[in-house]
PDB file of C-alpha atoms in Angstrom:
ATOM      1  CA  UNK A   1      -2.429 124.436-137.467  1.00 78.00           C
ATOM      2  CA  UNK A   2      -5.053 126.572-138.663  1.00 86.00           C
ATOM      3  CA  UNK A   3      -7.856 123.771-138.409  1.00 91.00           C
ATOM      4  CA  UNK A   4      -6.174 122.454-135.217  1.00 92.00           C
ATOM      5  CA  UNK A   5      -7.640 125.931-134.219  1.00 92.00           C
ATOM      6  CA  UNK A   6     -10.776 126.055-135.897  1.00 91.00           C
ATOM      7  CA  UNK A   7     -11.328 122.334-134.265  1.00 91.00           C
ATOM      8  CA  UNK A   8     -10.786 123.867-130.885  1.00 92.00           C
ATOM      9  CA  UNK A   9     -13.151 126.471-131.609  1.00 91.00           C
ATOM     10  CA  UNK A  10     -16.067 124.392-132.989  1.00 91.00           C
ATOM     11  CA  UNK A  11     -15.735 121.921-129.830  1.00 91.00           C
ATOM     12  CA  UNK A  12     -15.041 124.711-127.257  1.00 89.00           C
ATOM     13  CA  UNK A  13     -12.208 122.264-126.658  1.00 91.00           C
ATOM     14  CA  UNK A  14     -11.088 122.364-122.532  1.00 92.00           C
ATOM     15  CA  UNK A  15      -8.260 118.992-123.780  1.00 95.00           C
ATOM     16  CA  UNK A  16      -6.511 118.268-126.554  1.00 96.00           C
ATOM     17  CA  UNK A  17      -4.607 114.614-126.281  1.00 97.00           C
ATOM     18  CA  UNK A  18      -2.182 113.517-128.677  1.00 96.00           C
ATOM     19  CA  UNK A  19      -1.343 109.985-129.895  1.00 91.00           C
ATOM     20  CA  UNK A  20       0.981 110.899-132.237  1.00 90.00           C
ATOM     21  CA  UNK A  21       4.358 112.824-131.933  1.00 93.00           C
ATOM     22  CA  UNK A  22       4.281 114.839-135.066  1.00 93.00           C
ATOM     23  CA  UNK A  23       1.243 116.365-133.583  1.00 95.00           C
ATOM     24  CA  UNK A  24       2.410 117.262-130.055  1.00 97.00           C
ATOM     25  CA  UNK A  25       4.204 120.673-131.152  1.00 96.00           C
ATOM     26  CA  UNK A  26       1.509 121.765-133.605  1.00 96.00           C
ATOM     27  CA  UNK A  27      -1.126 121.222-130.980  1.00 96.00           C
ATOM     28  CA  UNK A  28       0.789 123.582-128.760  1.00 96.00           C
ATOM     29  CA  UNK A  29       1.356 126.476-130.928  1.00 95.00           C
ATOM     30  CA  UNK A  30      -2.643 126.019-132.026  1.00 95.00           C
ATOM     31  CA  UNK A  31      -3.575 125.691-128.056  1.00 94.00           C
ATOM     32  CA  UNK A  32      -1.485 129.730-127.334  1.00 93.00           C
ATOM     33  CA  UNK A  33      -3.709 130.961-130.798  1.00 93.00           C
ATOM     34  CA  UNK A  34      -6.596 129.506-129.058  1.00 92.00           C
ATOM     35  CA  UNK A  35      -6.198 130.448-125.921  1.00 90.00           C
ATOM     36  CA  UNK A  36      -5.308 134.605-126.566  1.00 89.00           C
ATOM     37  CA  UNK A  37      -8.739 134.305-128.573  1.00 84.00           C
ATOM     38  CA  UNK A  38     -10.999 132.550-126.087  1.00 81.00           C
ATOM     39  CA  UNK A  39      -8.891 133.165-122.850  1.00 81.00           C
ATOM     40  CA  UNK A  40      -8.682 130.563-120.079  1.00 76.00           C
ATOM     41  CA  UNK A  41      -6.620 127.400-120.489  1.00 86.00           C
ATOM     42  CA  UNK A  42      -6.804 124.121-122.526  1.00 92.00           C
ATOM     43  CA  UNK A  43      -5.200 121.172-121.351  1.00 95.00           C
ATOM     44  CA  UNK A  44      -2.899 119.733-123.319  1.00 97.00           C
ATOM     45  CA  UNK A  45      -1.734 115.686-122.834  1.00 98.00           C
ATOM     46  CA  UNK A  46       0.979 114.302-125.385  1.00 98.00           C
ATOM     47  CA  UNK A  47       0.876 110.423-125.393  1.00 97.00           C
ATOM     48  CA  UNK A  48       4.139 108.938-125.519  1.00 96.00           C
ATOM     49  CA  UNK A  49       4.421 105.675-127.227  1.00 91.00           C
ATOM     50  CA  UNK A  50       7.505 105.217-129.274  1.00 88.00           C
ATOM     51  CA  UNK A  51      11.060 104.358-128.265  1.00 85.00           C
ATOM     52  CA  UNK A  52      13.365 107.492-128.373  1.00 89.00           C
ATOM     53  CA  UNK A  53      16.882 107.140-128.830  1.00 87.00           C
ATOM     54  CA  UNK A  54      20.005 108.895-129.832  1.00 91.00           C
ATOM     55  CA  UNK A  55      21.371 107.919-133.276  1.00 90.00           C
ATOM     56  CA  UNK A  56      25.359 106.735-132.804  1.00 89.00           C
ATOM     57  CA  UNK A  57      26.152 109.246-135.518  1.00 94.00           C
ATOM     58  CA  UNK A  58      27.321 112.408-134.086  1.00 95.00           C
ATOM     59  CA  UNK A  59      25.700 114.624-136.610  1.00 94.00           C
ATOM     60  CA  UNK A  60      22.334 112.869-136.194  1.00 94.00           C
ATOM     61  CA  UNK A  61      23.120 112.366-132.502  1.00 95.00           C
ATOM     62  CA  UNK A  62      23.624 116.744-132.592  1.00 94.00           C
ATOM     63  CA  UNK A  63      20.210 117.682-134.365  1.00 95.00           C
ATOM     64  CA  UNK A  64      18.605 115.023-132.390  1.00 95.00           C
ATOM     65  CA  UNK A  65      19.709 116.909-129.324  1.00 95.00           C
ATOM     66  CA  UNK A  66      18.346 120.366-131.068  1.00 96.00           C
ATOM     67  CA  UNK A  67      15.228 118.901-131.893  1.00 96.00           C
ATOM     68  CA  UNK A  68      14.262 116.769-128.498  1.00 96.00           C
ATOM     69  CA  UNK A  69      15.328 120.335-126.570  1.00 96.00           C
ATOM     70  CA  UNK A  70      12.609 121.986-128.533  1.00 96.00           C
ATOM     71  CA  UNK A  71      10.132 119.062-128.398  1.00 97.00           C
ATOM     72  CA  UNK A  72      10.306 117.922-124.553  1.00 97.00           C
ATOM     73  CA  UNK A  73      11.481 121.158-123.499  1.00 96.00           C
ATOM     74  CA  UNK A  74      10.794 124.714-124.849  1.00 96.00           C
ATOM     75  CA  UNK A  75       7.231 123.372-126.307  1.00 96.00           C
ATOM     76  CA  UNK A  76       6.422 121.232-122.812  1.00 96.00           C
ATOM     77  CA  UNK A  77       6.554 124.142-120.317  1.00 91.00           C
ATOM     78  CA  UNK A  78       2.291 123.539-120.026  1.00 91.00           C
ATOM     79  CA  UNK A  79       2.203 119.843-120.723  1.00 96.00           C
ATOM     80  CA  UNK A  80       1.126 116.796-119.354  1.00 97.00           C
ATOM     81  CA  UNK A  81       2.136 113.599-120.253  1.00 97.00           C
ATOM     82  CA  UNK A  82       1.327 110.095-120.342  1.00 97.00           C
ATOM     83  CA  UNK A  83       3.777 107.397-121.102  1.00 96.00           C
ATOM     84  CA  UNK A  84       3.376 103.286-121.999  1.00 95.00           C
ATOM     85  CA  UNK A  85       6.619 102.554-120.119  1.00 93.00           C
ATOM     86  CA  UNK A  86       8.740 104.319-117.343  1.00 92.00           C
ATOM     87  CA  UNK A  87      11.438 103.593-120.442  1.00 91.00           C
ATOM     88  CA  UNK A  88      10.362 106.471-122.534  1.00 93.00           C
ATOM     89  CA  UNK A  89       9.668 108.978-119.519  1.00 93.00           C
ATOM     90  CA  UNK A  90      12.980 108.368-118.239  1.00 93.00           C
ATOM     91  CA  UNK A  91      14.552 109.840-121.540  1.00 94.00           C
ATOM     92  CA  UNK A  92      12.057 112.974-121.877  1.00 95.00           C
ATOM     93  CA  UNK A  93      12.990 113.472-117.817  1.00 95.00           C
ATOM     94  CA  UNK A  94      16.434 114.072-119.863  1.00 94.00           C
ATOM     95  CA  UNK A  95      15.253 117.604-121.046  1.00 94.00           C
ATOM     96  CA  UNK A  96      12.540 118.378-118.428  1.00 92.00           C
ATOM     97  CA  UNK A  97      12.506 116.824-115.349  1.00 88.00           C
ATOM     98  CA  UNK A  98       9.286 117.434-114.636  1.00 89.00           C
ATOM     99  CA  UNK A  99       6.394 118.016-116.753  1.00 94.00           C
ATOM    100  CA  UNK A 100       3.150 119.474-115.353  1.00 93.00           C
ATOM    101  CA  UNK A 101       1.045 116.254-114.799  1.00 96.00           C
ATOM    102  CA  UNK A 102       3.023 112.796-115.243  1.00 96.00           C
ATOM    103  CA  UNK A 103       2.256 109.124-115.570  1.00 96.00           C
ATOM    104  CA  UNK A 104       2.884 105.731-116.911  1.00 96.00           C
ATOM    105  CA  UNK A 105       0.174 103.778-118.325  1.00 96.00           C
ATOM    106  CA  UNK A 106       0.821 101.171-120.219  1.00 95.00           C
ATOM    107  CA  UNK A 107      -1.514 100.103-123.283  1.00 94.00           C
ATOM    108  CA  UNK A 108      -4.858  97.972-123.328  1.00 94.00           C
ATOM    109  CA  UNK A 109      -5.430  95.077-125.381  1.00 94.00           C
ATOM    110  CA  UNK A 110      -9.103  94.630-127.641  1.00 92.00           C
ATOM    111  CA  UNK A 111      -9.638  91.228-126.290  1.00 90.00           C
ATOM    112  CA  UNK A 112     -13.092  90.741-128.216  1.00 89.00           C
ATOM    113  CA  UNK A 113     -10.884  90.547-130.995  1.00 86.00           C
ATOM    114  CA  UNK A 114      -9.017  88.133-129.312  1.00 87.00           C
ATOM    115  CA  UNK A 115     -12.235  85.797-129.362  1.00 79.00           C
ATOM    116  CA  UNK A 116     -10.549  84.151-125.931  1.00 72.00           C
ATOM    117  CA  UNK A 117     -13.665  81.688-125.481  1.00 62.00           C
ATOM    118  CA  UNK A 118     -12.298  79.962-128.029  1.00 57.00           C
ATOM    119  CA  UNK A 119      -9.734  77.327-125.972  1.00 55.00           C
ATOM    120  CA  UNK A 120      -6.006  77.327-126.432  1.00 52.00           C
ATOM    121  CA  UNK A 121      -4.786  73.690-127.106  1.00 52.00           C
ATOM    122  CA  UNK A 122      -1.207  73.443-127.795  1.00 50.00           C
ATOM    123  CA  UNK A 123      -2.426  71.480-130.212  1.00 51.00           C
ATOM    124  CA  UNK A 124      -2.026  72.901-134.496  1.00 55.00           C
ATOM    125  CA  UNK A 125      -3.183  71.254-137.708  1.00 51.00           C
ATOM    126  CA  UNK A 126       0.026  70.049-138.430  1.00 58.00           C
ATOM    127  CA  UNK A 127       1.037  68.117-135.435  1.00 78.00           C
ATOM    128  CA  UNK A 128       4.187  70.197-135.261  1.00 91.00           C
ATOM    129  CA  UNK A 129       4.805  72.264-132.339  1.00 95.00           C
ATOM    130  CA  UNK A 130       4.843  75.719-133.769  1.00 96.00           C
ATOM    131  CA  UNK A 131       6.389  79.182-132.949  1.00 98.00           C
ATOM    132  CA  UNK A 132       4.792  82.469-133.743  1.00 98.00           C
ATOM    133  CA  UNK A 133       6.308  85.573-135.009  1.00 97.00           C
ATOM    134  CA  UNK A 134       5.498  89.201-136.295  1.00 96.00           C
ATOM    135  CA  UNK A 135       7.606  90.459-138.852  1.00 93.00           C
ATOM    136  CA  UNK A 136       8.668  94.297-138.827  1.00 89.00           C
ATOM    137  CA  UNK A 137      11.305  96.295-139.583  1.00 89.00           C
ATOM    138  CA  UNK A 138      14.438  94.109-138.254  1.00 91.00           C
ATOM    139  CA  UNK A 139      15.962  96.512-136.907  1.00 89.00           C
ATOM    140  CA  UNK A 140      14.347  96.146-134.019  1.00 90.00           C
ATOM    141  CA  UNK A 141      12.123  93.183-134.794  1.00 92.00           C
ATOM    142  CA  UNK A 142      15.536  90.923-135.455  1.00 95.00           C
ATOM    143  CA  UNK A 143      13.693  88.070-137.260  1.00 96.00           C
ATOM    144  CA  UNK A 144      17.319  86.953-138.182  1.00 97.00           C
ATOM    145  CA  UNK A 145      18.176  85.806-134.577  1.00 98.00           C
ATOM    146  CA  UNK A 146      15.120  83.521-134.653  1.00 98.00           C
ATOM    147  CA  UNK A 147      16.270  82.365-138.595  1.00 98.00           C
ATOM    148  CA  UNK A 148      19.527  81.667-137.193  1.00 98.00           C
ATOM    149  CA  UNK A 149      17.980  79.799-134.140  1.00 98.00           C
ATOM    150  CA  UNK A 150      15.589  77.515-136.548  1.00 97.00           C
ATOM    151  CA  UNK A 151      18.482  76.952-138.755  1.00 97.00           C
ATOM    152  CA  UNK A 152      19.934  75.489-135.201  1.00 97.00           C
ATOM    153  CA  UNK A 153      17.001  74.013-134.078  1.00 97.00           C
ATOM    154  CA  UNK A 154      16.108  72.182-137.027  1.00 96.00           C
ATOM    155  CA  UNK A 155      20.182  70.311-136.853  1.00 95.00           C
ATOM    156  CA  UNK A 156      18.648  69.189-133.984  1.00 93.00           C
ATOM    157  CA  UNK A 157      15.039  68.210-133.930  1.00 90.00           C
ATOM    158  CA  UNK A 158      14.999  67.680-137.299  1.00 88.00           C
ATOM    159  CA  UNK A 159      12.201  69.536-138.790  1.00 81.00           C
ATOM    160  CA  UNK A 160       9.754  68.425-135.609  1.00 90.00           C
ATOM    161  CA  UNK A 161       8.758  72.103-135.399  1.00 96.00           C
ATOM    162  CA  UNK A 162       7.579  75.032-137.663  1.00 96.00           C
ATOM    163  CA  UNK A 163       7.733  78.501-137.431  1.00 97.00           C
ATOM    164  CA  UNK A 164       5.132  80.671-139.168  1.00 97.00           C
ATOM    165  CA  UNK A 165       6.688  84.440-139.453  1.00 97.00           C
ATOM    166  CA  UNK A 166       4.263  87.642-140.464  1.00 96.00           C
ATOM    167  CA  UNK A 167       5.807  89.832-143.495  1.00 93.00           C
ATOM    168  CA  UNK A 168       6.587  92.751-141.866  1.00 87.00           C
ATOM    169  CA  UNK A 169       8.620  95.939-143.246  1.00 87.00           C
ATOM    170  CA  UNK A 170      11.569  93.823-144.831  1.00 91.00           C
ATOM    171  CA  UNK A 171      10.990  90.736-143.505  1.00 93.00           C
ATOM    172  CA  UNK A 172      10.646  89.010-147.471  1.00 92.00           C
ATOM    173  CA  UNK A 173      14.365  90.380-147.676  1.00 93.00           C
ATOM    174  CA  UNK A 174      15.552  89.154-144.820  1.00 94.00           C
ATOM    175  CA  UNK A 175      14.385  85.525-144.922  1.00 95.00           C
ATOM    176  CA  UNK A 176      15.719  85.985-148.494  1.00 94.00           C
ATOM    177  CA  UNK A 177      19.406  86.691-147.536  1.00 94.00           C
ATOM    178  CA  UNK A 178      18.863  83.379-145.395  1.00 95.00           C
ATOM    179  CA  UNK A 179      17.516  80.952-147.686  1.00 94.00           C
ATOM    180  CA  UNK A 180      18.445  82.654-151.069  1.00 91.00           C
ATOM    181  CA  UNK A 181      14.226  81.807-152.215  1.00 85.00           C
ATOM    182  CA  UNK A 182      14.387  78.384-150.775  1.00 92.00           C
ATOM    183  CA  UNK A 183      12.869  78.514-147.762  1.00 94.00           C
ATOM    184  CA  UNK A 184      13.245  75.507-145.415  1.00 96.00           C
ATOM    185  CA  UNK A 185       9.904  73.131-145.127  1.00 95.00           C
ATOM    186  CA  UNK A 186      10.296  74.460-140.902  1.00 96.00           C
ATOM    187  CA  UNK A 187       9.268  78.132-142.406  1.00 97.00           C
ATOM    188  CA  UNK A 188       6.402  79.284-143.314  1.00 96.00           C
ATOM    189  CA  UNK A 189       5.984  82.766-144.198  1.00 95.00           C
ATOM    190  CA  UNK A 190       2.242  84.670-144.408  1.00 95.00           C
ATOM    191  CA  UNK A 191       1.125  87.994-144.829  1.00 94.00           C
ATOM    192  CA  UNK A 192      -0.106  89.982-141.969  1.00 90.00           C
ATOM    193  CA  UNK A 193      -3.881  90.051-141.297  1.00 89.00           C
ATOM    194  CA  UNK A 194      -6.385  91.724-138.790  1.00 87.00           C
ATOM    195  CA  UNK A 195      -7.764  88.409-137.393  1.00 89.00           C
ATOM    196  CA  UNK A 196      -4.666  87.327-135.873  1.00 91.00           C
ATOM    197  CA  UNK A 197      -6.466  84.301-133.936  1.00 92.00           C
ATOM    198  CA  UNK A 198      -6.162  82.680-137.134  1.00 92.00           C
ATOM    199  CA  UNK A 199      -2.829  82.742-136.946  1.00 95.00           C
ATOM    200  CA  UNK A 200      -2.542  82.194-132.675  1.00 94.00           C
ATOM    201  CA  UNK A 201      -4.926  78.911-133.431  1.00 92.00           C
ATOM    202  CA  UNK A 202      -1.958  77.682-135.841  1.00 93.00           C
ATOM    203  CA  UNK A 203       0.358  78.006-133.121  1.00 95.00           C
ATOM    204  CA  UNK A 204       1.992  76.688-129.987  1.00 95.00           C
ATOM    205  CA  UNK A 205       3.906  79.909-128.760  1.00 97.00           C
ATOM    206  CA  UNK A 206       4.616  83.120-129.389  1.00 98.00           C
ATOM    207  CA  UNK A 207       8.484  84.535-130.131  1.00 98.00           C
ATOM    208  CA  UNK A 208       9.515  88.241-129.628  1.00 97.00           C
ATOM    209  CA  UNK A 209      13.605  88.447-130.427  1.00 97.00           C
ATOM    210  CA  UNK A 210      12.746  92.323-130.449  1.00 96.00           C
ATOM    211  CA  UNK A 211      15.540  94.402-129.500  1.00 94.00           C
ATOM    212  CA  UNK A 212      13.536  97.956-128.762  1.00 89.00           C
ATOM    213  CA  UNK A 213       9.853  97.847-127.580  1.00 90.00           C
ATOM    214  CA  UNK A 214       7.956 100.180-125.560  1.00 90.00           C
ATOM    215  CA  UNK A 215       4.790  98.212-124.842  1.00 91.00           C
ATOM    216  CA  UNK A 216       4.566  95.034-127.264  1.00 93.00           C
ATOM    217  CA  UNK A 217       1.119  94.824-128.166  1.00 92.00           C
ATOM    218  CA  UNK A 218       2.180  91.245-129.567  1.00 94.00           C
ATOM    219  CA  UNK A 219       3.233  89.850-126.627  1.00 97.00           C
ATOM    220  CA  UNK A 220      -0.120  90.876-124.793  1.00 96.00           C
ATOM    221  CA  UNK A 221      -2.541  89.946-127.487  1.00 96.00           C
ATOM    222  CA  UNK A 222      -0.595  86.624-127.547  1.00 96.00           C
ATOM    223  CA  UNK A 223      -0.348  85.868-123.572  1.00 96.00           C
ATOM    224  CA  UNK A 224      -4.038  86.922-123.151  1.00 95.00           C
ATOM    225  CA  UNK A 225      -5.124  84.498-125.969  1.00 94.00           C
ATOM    226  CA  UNK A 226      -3.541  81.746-124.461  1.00 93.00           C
ATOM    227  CA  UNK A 227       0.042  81.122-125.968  1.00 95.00           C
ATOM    228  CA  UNK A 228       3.219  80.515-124.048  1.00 97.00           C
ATOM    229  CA  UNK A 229       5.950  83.617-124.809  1.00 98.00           C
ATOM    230  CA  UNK A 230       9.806  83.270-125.374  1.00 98.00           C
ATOM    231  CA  UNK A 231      10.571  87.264-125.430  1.00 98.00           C
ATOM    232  CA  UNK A 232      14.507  88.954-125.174  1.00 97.00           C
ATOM    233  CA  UNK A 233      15.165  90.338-121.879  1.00 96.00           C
ATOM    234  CA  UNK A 234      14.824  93.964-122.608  1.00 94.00           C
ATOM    235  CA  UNK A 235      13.257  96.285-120.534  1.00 90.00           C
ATOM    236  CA  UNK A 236      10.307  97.337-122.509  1.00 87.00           C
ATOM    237  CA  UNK A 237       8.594  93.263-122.287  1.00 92.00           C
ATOM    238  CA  UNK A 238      10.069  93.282-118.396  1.00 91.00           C
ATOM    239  CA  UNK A 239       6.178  94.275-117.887  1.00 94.00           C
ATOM    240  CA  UNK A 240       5.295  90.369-119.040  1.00 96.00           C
ATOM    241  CA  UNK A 241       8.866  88.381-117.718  1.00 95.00           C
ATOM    242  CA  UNK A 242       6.962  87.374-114.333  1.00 95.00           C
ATOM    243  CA  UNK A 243       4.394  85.920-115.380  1.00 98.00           C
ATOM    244  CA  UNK A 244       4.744  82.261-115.349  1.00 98.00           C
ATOM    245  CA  UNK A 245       4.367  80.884-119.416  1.00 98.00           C
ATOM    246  CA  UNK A 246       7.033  83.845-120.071  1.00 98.00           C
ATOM    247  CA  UNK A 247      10.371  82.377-120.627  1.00 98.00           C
ATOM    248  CA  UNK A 248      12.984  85.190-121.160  1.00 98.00           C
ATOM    249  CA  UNK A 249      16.395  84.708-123.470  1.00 98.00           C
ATOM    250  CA  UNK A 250      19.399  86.945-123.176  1.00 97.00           C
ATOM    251  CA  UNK A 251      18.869  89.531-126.058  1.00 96.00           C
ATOM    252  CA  UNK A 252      20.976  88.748-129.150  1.00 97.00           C
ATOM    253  CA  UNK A 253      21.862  85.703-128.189  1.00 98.00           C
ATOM    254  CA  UNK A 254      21.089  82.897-130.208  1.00 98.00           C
ATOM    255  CA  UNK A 255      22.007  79.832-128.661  1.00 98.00           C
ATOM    256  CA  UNK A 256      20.169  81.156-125.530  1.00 98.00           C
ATOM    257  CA  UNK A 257      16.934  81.393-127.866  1.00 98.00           C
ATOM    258  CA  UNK A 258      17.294  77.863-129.378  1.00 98.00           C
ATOM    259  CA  UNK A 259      17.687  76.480-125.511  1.00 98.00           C
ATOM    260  CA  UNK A 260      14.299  78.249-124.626  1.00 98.00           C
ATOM    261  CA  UNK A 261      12.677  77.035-127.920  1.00 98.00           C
ATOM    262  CA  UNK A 262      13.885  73.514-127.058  1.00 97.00           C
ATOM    263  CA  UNK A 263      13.055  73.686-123.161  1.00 97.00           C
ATOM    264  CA  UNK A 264       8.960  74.842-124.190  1.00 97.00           C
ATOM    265  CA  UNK A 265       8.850  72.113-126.875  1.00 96.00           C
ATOM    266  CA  UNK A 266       9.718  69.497-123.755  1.00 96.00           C
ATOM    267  CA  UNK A 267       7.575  70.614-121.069  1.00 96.00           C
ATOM    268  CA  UNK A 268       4.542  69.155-120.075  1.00 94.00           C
ATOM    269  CA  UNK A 269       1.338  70.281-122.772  1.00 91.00           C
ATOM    270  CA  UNK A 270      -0.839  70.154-119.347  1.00 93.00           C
ATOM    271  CA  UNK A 271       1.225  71.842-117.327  1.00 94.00           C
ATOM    272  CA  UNK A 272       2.108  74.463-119.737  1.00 95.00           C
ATOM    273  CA  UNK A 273      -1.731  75.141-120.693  1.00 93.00           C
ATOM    274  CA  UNK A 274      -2.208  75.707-116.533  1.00 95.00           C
ATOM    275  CA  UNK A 275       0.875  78.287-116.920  1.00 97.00           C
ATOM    276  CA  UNK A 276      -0.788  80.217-119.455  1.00 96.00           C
ATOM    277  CA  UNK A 277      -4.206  79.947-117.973  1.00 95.00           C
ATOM    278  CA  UNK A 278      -2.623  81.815-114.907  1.00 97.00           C
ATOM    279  CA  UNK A 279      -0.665  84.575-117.146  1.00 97.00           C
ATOM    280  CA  UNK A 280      -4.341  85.075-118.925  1.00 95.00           C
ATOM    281  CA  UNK A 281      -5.626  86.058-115.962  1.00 96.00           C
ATOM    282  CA  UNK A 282      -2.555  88.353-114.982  1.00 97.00           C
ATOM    283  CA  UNK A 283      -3.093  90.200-118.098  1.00 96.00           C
ATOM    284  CA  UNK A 284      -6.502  90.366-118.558  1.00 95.00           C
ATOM    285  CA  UNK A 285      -6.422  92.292-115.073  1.00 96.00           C
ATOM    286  CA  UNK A 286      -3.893  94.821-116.053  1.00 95.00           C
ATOM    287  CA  UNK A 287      -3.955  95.334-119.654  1.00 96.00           C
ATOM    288  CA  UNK A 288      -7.529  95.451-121.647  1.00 95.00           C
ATOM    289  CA  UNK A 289      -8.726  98.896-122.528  1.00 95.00           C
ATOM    290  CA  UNK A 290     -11.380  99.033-120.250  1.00 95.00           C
ATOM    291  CA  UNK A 291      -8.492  99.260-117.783  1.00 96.00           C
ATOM    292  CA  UNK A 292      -6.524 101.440-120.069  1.00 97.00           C
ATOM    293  CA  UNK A 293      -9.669 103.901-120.070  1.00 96.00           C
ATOM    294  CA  UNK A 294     -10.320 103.923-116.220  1.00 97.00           C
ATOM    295  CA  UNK A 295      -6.468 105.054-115.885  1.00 97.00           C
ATOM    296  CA  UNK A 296      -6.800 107.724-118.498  1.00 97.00           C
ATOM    297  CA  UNK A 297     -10.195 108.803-117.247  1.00 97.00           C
ATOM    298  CA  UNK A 298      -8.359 109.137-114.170  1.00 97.00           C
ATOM    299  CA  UNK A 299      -5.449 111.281-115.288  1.00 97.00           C
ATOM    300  CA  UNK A 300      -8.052 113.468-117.034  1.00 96.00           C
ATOM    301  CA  UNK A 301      -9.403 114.217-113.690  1.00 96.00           C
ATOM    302  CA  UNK A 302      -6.256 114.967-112.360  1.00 94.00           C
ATOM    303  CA  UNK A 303      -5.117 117.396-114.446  1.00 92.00           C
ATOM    304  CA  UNK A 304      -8.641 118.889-114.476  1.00 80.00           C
TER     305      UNK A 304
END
C-alpha cells in the first residue's frame, strides 16, 4: 500500500483505475493516505470483470457475504465503477445500490492480432469440418459436454468431423477420464498459443459449452475472425446470440449441442460464410478497443 502511495505521489495521480479485484480495496485505503497528505480528491474506478457468485456451502456462502459487504460496500462509498456485463453490476447493486459513477462496457477485441485480411474459408487442411474449443478450468469451461457430444456425434457421422480442444487448467485430465489416454482420431488436443489464427485457420467453427462468462473474449475474437459460433444460452454470451452465424444450445444439454453441431455441418458453406461476414461487421462495430477506449475515455470525463 505504501508504494500504491508513493505511485500517487510521484504521478500527482487525479485517477487510479483498477483491473484487478485484489487491488480495488488497497487502492482505496492508499487513495484516504493520499488524499489527507495532498488534500483534494482522486478518483477512484474499480473495473469489474469476473463472475461473482455465492458458493452453495453455507460457511463459504457466510464469509462470502462478510467479505463482498466490505468490498462493494464499506470500501465503495467514493467509487466508480465500470462493469463488462449488466450480469456482474446487478450482483454488486446487491450491497450498494448505487455507486458514485456507473456503467457497463463491455470489452474490446485486438483485431490486428486477429490478422482479419486473411479470408475465412470454411475450408481446413484436413477436409473435415472442424469445431474449435478453449480449454479452461471445467468448471465453467465444461469441455465434458462437448466430449460427450463428439462421442455422440461421431455414432453418427462417423468420424466426418474433428474437434481441436486448447489445454486449459485441467483440460489433459478431463479428456483423460473420457478416453482413459486413447483419444479418439475426431480429437485433437494442442497447447494454447498467442497466435490463435493458427488455430481459427484450422477450423470451421467455434464452440463455447461455458457455463459462467462475463464477456467471452473467445467468442469475439472468433466471430470477428470469421468463424460461425455454437455458444450455451447463458446470459453472459446473450451479447453475441443475435447475431446471425450464432447458433445458441440450451446450457448443459447435450443432445441440444450435438443437434447444433449437426445443423452447422449441413448448412450451406456460402451461405454460412455471408452469415459470418454480417456478424464481422456487427462486432467489429461494437467490440474492438478503439471502441472500448472511446467509452472509457468517456466515463473518465464523466466522473471528472
Amino acid at each position: 500500500m505504501n508504494e500504491l502511495v508513493q505511485i500517487f505521489e510521484e504521478e500527482h495521480a487525479d485517477l487510479c483505475h483498477t483491473h484487478f479485484d485484489g487491488y480495488d480495496i488497497p487502492v482505496v485505503k492508499a487513495a484516504k493516505i493520499f488524499q489527507r497528505k495532498r488534500g483534494g480528491l482522486i478518483q477512484i474506478v474499480w473495473h469489474l470483470h469476473n463472475e461473482l457468485w455465492y458458493q452453495k456451502n453455507i460457511l463459504k456462502k457466510i464469509y462470502q457475504l462478510y467479505y463482498f459487504w466490505w468490498h462493494y460496500f464499506y470500501y465503495a462509498q467514493n467509487v466508480s465503477i465500470i462493469s463488462v456485463s449488466s450480469m456482474v453490476l446487478r450482483f454488486v447493486h446487491k450491497y450498494k445500490h448505487l455507486y458514485k459513477h456507473e456503467v457497463v462496457i463491455p470489452n474490446g477485441v485486438d483485431i490486428i492480432r486477429l490478422q482479419i485480411e486473411r479470408k475465412y474459408s470454411n475450408k481446413v487442411p484436413s477436409g473435415l469440418f472442424t469445431f474449435l474449443a478453449f480449454g479452461g478450468r471445467n468448471i465453467q469451461k465444461r469441455i465434458d459436454l462437448l466430449l460427450e457430444a463428439g462421442i455422440l456425434l461421431n455414432k453418427k457421422r462417423r468420424g466426418h468431423f474433428k474437434i481441436i480442444l486448447t489445454e486449459g487448467t485441467d483440460t489433459r485430465d478431463i479428456v483423460s477420464l473420457f478416453f482413459k489416454g486413447k483419444n479418439p482420431e475426431w480429437l485433437k488436443l494442442v497447447k494454447q498459443r498467442d497466435n490463435i489464427v493458427e488455430l481459427f485457420e484450422e477450423s470451421s467453427c467455434f464452440v463455447s459449452t461455458s457455463t459462467a462468462e462475463t464477456f467471452s473474449y473467445a467468442i469475439a475474437e472468433a466471430s470477428i475472425w470469421g468463424l460461425p459460433v455454437i455458444q450455451s444460452d447463458i446470459e453472459g454470451t446473450l451479447w453475441n446470440a443475435g447475431n446471425p452465424s450464432s447458433y445458441l444450445f440450451k446450457s448443459l444439454d447435450v443432445g441440444d449441442l450435438v443437434s447444433k453441431m449437426e445443423y452447422v455441418m449441413d448448412l450451406d458453406s456460402v451461405k454460412l460464410k455471408e452469415a459470418c461476414a454480417i456478424t464481422q461487421r456487427n462486432n467489429l462495430k461494437d467490440y474492438t478497443i478503439d471502441v472500448w477506449s472511446d467509452k472509457i475515455i468517456r466515463f473518465y470525463q464523466i466522473i471528472n
